[in-house]
XYZ file of C-alpha atoms in Angstrom:
515
model
C 105.190 18.438 7.677
C 108.618 17.788 9.226
C 111.425 20.330 9.340
C 114.613 20.042 7.261
C 116.781 21.606 9.964
C 116.277 21.769 13.721
C 118.365 24.519 15.261
C 119.454 24.428 18.871
C 119.389 28.125 19.586
C 118.250 28.615 23.157
C 114.569 27.873 22.699
C 113.176 24.643 24.096
C 113.126 21.736 21.674
C 109.644 20.358 21.068
C 108.281 16.899 20.371
C 107.779 18.037 16.778
C 111.503 18.881 16.571
C 112.401 15.425 17.865
C 110.017 13.741 15.437
C 111.547 15.728 12.574
C 115.062 14.553 13.469
C 114.152 10.924 14.185
C 111.604 10.262 11.456
C 111.840 13.161 9.027
C 115.574 13.217 8.349
C 116.065 16.743 9.725
C 119.629 17.783 10.529
C 120.741 19.345 13.809
C 122.394 22.763 13.775
C 123.735 24.521 16.850
C 123.712 28.313 16.785
C 126.896 30.315 17.275
C 125.377 31.919 20.349
C 124.954 28.503 21.961
C 128.492 27.507 21.009
C 129.812 30.728 22.543
C 127.887 30.013 25.728
C 129.268 26.457 25.905
C 132.767 27.813 25.354
C 132.325 30.403 28.115
C 131.176 27.675 30.510
C 134.255 25.610 29.647
C 136.632 28.531 30.217
C 134.946 29.382 33.515
C 135.355 25.808 34.797
C 138.953 25.700 33.619
C 139.721 28.788 35.683
C 137.482 27.933 38.650
C 138.848 24.401 39.086
C 142.499 25.444 39.229
C 142.699 25.592 43.034
C 139.512 23.857 44.211
C 138.298 20.335 44.842
C 135.453 19.589 42.409
C 133.772 16.230 42.117
C 134.651 14.408 38.920
C 137.227 16.980 37.884
C 139.974 16.209 40.373
C 138.315 13.521 42.499
C 137.324 9.946 41.845
C 133.741 9.026 41.012
C 130.940 7.758 43.239
C 132.258 6.355 46.527
C 135.768 6.955 45.155
C 135.172 10.703 45.352
C 137.036 10.671 48.669
C 140.248 10.246 46.684
C 141.885 13.307 45.148
C 143.420 12.747 41.726
C 146.910 14.001 40.882
C 147.097 16.752 38.286
C 149.016 14.504 35.903
C 146.143 11.971 35.874
C 143.173 14.297 35.326
C 142.649 13.563 31.617
C 143.200 9.858 32.208
C 140.492 10.030 34.893
C 137.957 11.178 32.305
C 138.882 8.442 29.848
C 138.745 5.896 32.668
C 135.110 6.618 33.547
C 134.155 5.955 29.937
C 136.214 2.802 29.514
C 135.492 1.371 32.951
C 131.736 1.899 32.628
C 131.364 0.481 29.108
C 130.182 -2.753 30.711
C 126.669 -3.198 29.321
C 125.192 -6.531 28.325
C 122.299 -7.820 26.290
C 120.854 -7.035 22.893
C 121.938 -3.669 21.454
C 119.300 -0.955 21.613
C 117.918 -0.182 18.153
C 119.558 2.756 16.310
C 116.394 4.909 16.366
C 116.430 4.978 20.164
C 120.187 5.567 20.302
C 119.790 8.510 17.933
C 117.172 9.953 20.281
C 119.609 9.562 23.184
C 122.323 11.391 21.226
C 119.938 14.298 20.639
C 119.028 14.336 24.337
C 122.684 14.453 25.393
C 123.294 17.241 22.906
C 120.405 19.209 24.408
C 121.766 18.829 27.932
C 125.319 19.852 27.059
C 124.243 22.846 24.965
C 122.532 24.383 27.993
C 125.961 25.722 28.997
C 125.970 24.326 32.533
C 128.341 21.400 32.016
C 131.729 23.012 31.486
C 132.448 20.931 28.395
C 134.627 21.915 25.476
C 132.559 23.028 22.433
C 134.192 20.340 20.287
C 131.973 17.749 21.977
C 128.943 19.575 20.606
C 130.378 19.339 17.100
C 131.131 15.618 17.407
C 127.690 14.833 18.843
C 126.068 16.808 16.031
C 128.138 14.899 13.465
C 126.991 11.557 14.906
C 123.337 12.635 14.714
C 123.561 14.188 11.253
C 125.523 11.305 9.721
C 123.354 8.675 11.443
C 126.263 7.059 13.267
C 124.827 4.926 16.037
C 127.042 3.673 18.877
C 126.430 0.091 19.979
C 124.583 0.444 23.290
C 123.635 -2.746 25.185
C 120.132 -2.818 26.625
C 121.230 -3.781 30.147
C 123.359 -1.710 32.490
C 121.589 1.389 33.742
C 120.028 1.799 37.185
C 118.956 5.331 36.320
C 121.101 7.160 38.892
C 123.707 8.538 38.456
C 121.692 8.609 35.327
C 122.351 6.063 32.581
C 126.051 5.689 33.334
C 126.749 2.384 31.620
C 124.716 2.971 28.481
C 125.943 6.544 28.081
C 129.493 5.256 28.535
C 128.996 3.121 25.431
C 127.922 6.253 23.543
C 130.908 8.179 24.920
C 133.216 5.343 23.879
C 132.247 5.914 20.259
C 132.581 9.686 20.568
C 136.229 9.273 21.597
C 136.782 6.945 18.637
C 136.602 3.593 20.413
C 134.073 0.773 20.521
C 131.691 -0.050 17.689
C 128.947 1.709 15.771
C 126.178 0.894 13.327
C 126.476 2.857 10.112
C 124.164 2.344 7.134
C 122.881 -0.808 8.814
C 126.329 -2.412 9.191
C 128.403 -2.899 12.345
C 131.871 -1.295 12.157
C 134.714 -0.396 14.486
C 134.149 3.277 15.262
C 137.527 4.325 13.886
C 136.657 3.054 10.385
C 133.482 5.118 10.149
C 135.034 8.288 11.562
C 137.974 8.041 9.154
C 135.603 7.459 6.232
C 133.561 10.559 7.121
C 136.594 12.643 8.143
C 135.265 13.143 11.673
C 137.874 13.657 14.373
C 137.149 11.764 17.616
C 136.635 13.952 20.654
C 139.733 14.755 22.682
C 138.858 15.100 26.359
C 139.898 18.298 28.160
C 138.542 18.738 31.705
C 135.439 16.747 32.665
C 133.809 15.592 29.435
C 134.034 11.910 30.409
C 131.750 12.531 33.364
C 129.584 15.009 31.442
C 128.930 12.465 28.688
C 128.048 9.592 30.995
C 126.247 11.336 33.850
C 122.592 12.001 33.076
C 119.190 10.801 31.914
C 119.669 10.974 28.156
C 119.251 7.268 27.392
C 115.991 6.867 29.281
C 114.716 10.190 27.928
C 115.591 9.303 24.345
C 113.841 5.940 24.584
C 110.952 7.654 26.331
C 110.509 10.193 23.528
C 110.354 7.470 20.879
C 107.940 5.552 23.115
C 105.708 8.587 23.342
C 105.681 9.183 19.584
C 104.665 5.569 18.988
C 102.181 5.582 21.876
C 100.388 8.536 20.317
C 100.042 6.545 17.103
C 98.584 3.695 19.136
C 96.055 5.996 20.748
C 94.974 7.354 17.388
C 94.725 3.794 16.071
C 92.639 2.764 19.080
C 90.254 5.671 18.502
C 89.868 4.722 14.847
C 89.381 1.031 15.625
C 86.851 1.871 18.344
C 84.917 4.072 15.932
C 84.804 1.354 13.292
C 83.763 -1.359 15.753
C 80.836 0.805 16.805
C 79.893 1.114 13.145
C 79.966 -2.659 12.770
C 77.817 -3.003 15.906
C 75.378 -0.276 14.761
C 75.659 1.311 18.187
C 73.475 4.126 19.457
C 75.507 7.285 18.984
C 74.800 9.101 22.257
C 77.753 7.479 24.095
C 80.007 9.986 22.308
C 77.708 12.993 22.524
C 79.069 16.327 23.691
C 76.255 16.652 26.216
C 77.089 13.354 27.902
C 80.860 13.744 28.003
C 81.191 17.390 28.919
C 79.586 16.768 32.338
C 82.601 14.574 33.199
C 85.315 17.164 33.682
C 88.315 15.417 32.128
C 89.973 16.816 29.014
C 90.923 13.404 27.644
C 87.375 12.094 27.797
C 85.984 15.201 26.135
C 88.612 15.099 23.375
C 88.170 11.369 22.807
C 84.421 11.778 22.330
C 85.002 14.755 20.036
C 87.415 12.718 17.874
C 84.849 9.949 17.508
C 82.047 12.356 16.633
C 84.174 13.899 13.896
C 85.342 10.516 12.619
C 81.809 9.135 12.453
C 80.046 12.327 11.367
C 78.771 10.941 8.066
C 78.483 7.276 9.032
C 75.217 5.584 8.085
C 75.741 2.731 10.531
C 75.049 4.426 13.865
C 71.581 4.674 15.370
C 69.876 7.712 16.862
C 68.339 6.636 20.141
C 65.523 9.139 19.761
C 64.507 7.528 16.467
C 63.922 4.081 17.991
C 63.506 4.215 21.741
C 62.290 7.726 22.518
C 58.900 7.203 20.958
C 55.909 4.994 21.670
C 56.803 1.342 21.237
C 55.029 -1.880 22.183
C 58.114 -4.104 22.095
C 58.743 -6.204 25.224
C 62.183 -7.452 24.201
C 64.777 -5.542 22.229
C 66.968 -7.727 20.043
C 69.401 -4.874 19.472
C 71.187 -4.035 22.718
C 69.771 -0.932 24.399
C 73.288 -0.239 25.687
C 76.359 -1.805 24.031
C 79.078 -3.643 25.941
C 81.503 -1.451 27.874
C 84.301 -2.063 25.341
C 82.133 -0.245 22.774
C 80.184 2.217 24.897
C 82.842 3.442 27.356
C 85.557 4.449 24.870
C 85.734 8.088 26.075
C 85.954 6.961 29.703
C 88.641 4.319 28.941
C 90.790 6.096 26.355
C 90.280 9.524 27.960
C 92.730 8.769 30.801
C 95.166 7.354 28.227
C 94.901 10.633 26.303
C 95.563 12.651 29.468
C 98.542 10.496 30.428
C 100.174 11.002 27.040
C 99.750 14.742 27.435
C 101.453 14.574 30.815
C 104.187 12.269 29.515
C 104.962 14.799 26.787
C 105.257 17.591 29.353
C 107.634 15.565 31.544
C 109.795 14.259 28.700
C 110.115 17.618 26.967
C 111.047 19.221 30.295
C 113.701 16.524 30.799
C 114.971 16.908 27.228
C 115.560 20.617 27.770
C 116.999 20.233 31.273
C 120.508 19.960 32.623
C 120.748 16.350 33.811
C 124.411 16.646 34.737
C 126.354 16.775 37.988
C 127.967 18.961 39.134
C 126.271 21.979 37.540
C 128.669 24.676 36.350
C 127.024 28.082 36.778
C 129.324 30.812 35.537
C 126.719 33.535 36.117
C 126.685 32.927 39.866
C 130.382 32.070 39.750
C 129.925 28.706 41.428
C 129.804 24.941 40.915
C 126.843 23.139 42.490
C 126.819 19.476 43.488
C 123.523 17.612 43.573
C 121.502 14.947 41.802
C 120.096 16.271 38.529
C 121.163 12.949 36.976
C 118.425 11.117 38.911
C 115.812 9.694 36.560
C 112.697 9.451 38.715
C 110.670 11.848 36.581
C 111.222 9.738 33.471
C 110.943 6.406 35.271
C 107.627 7.295 36.883
C 106.256 8.584 33.577
C 107.367 5.506 31.640
C 105.556 3.295 34.132
C 102.414 5.377 33.803
C 102.720 5.345 30.020
C 103.097 1.577 29.823
C 100.100 1.089 32.124
C 98.067 3.385 29.866
C 99.173 1.494 26.753
C 98.396 -1.839 28.409
C 94.863 -0.657 29.206
C 94.529 0.487 25.588
C 95.717 -2.973 24.486
C 93.182 -4.647 26.762
C 90.441 -2.567 25.172
C 91.561 -3.627 21.686
C 91.616 -7.278 22.761
C 88.089 -7.040 24.203
C 86.761 -5.400 21.038
C 88.496 -8.127 19.030
C 86.779 -10.753 21.153
C 83.440 -9.012 20.534
C 83.917 -9.326 16.781
C 85.087 -12.942 16.933
C 82.410 -14.216 19.339
C 79.245 -14.777 17.318
C 77.080 -15.235 20.403
C 78.127 -11.832 21.697
C 77.924 -9.721 18.542
C 74.953 -11.572 17.043
C 75.669 -10.485 13.462
C 78.950 -12.140 12.429
C 79.934 -15.785 11.894
C 82.308 -17.336 14.469
C 85.809 -15.844 14.139
C 84.580 -13.702 11.224
C 85.147 -16.755 9.053
C 84.309 -15.930 5.440
C 85.138 -19.472 4.331
C 83.600 -22.882 5.010
C 82.947 -23.436 8.767
C 85.026 -26.290 10.146
C 87.256 -26.369 7.090
C 88.394 -22.727 7.255
C 89.124 -20.835 10.490
C 89.097 -17.142 9.685
C 90.643 -15.075 12.477
C 90.474 -17.847 15.094
C 94.183 -18.542 15.518
C 95.161 -14.880 15.374
C 93.162 -14.338 18.542
C 95.619 -16.614 20.350
C 98.434 -14.225 19.455
C 96.452 -11.167 20.523
C 95.378 -12.735 23.812
C 98.830 -14.007 24.783
C 100.445 -10.685 23.866
C 97.901 -8.727 25.907
C 98.584 -11.001 28.874
C 102.322 -10.313 28.543
C 101.625 -6.580 28.643
C 99.657 -7.002 31.838
C 102.603 -8.755 33.474
C 105.123 -6.203 32.158
C 103.082 -3.367 33.679
C 104.428 -3.864 37.193
C 106.050 -0.501 38.057
C 109.831 -0.382 37.617
C 109.845 2.984 39.414
C 109.330 1.165 42.729
C 111.990 -1.446 42.112
C 115.020 0.329 43.543
C 117.996 -1.817 44.612
C 120.875 -0.074 46.417
C 124.314 -0.513 44.825
C 127.655 1.275 44.356
C 128.683 0.695 48.010
C 125.247 2.108 48.890
C 126.266 5.481 47.471
C 123.384 4.934 45.051
C 121.046 3.811 47.805
C 117.808 4.706 46.011
C 117.713 4.708 42.224
C 115.162 5.273 39.462
C 115.649 2.290 37.114
C 114.564 4.791 34.464
C 116.181 3.128 31.444
C 114.692 -0.223 32.448
C 111.293 1.452 32.795
C 111.658 3.019 29.352
C 112.782 -0.242 27.731
C 109.933 -2.212 29.283
C 107.490 0.466 28.126
C 109.033 0.030 24.670
C 108.216 -3.699 24.789
C 104.655 -2.966 25.889
C 104.234 -0.555 22.972
C 105.612 -3.064 20.460
C 103.203 -5.682 21.826
C 100.295 -3.278 21.536
C 100.990 -2.720 17.839
C 100.766 -6.489 17.339
C 97.367 -6.717 19.019
C 96.062 -3.666 17.193
C 97.233 -5.047 13.854
C 95.181 -8.200 14.359
C 92.226 -6.117 15.495
C 92.254 -3.977 12.330
C 92.520 -7.081 10.151
C 89.424 -8.448 11.894
C 87.542 -5.158 11.534
C 88.097 -5.173 7.772
C 87.004 -8.794 7.460
C 83.858 -7.919 9.440
C 83.084 -4.991 7.133
C 83.321 -7.326 4.137
C 81.259 -10.011 5.816
C 78.395 -7.573 6.525
C 78.849 -5.767 3.166
C 78.663 -2.367 4.877
C 81.569 -0.546 3.203
C 79.234 1.943 1.490
C 77.635 2.828 4.837
C 80.880 3.525 6.688
C 81.997 7.059 7.453
C 84.217 8.612 4.826
C 87.130 8.518 7.321
C 86.637 4.799 7.964
C 86.569 4.143 4.217
C 89.989 5.797 3.860
C 91.539 3.511 6.490
C 89.784 0.486 4.985
C 91.121 1.291 1.513
C 94.663 1.971 2.725
C 94.957 -1.332 4.583
C 93.174 -3.316 1.878
C 95.733 -2.023 -0.636
C 98.254 -4.458 0.860
C 96.030 -6.827 2.877
C 93.258 -8.078 0.587
C 90.101 -9.796 1.784
C 90.691 -13.497 2.411
C 88.228 -16.383 2.431
C 90.333 -19.535 2.555
C 93.067 -20.049 5.121
C 96.665 -19.065 4.509
C 99.559 -17.947 6.794
C 99.013 -14.442 8.138
C 102.216 -13.590 10.017
C 103.545 -11.418 7.197
C 100.222 -9.590 6.948
C 100.361 -8.835 10.680
C 103.811 -7.287 10.190
C 102.621 -5.203 7.233
C 99.700 -3.787 9.200
C 102.055 -2.989 12.109
C 104.281 -0.994 9.770
C 101.228 0.839 8.437
C 100.084 1.734 11.944
C 103.562 2.938 12.901
C 103.779 5.132 9.815
C 100.324 6.682 10.022
C 100.408 10.438 10.606
C 99.285 11.472 14.081
C 96.624 14.165 13.844
C 94.876 14.080 17.216
C 97.097 16.755 18.830
């Protein structure tokens, strides 16, 4: 059950908190203690910077840091980094992912190490709580110094410029802020740099990716369980005794999930009941060991499980980190210059996540092929066609979509993390490409939902073809009934593209229970 309010109060935000804000409608509240800490950091920087040279406060940015800025131009400097870097291109990033980025930036700035005025916290909170989504183009970030271009588009809206989506409609930012009586942020010292310098875009996209990827993993475990029911597999592939001697948490948990899911299934076979007794058979029609796509689920999805656990650790650490530069540390009485904006942690993890999801997608495609190929499964008609062979085609054409989409995922899985190109007069001579990595992972995840949707549609048709509904596990019956409530059994051919979309929405909305 999601929260109604998520308070930023000094504790680390969790994935559950993020899910509550993004999908559960929870509002963000920032505690007075945090606001006091942010204010103290601002006042410290204001005093500290009076007679010192500090990057991005009284110097130019990037290679232009060699130029000192006159006192009369300091506020203009901060507006200039926002306006000059709002240069993105391409399709706008969907509001859900932008909202996640807003939350991530809020988390960074509320740490109290950025020297920003507390008003920026209030404006960011207003944008999140009123679901005001700045228009952020998909192209522009190289991931160091963070997501400069994309965060500049967010900052542009926070200062009352640019455009935003509100209630599904594109507006000039000023119209929405006036309607909601929200005052645009008025820059004081270094908020232009603080808003644009960091990993919040890639982290926000990454968090949404992870939430959806976990749904995919749960869906893959369910689909794999049901396919083994259809195949009447021997059940020892998921036994505790077999899997616990392979010392990987993901494998052990995957097998445990399947055992629980299939606990009361009447479709699985006990090996000891058929093969571990005297028999005179010379040829076994039923496969002694199923194909790898059925038998090796714990070994294939186990690493995917482990990667999602690691991705959560990395992304939650990044969410609760200071991804700003320089770092304003009033406790030590100093300002530290470094590279906390660099996005390699997120970039690397997004590449690993998309590879894991692609392997999951490949498994779904192979199981789909098993069901559609009558000479492989031996119990179903070609393409699980419930109509008249030759006249009707069942799931035949949908396999084309699943196969082509899986192939695209394989191509998209080249690591972005390794694709650094120096730029910015070679000041940024090795970069993370973290936002690109996160956006490509997003595409891989969307593709995987498409393949999985087709796979579930085929599973249900196979259940009907074999008339085995009453022998399924009680858990499998629930999924069958839920999908059949909007995707009824079909015999004769009709367009299926809308059904694919409906099943995708179902899979995206299903509650994740495996963690």
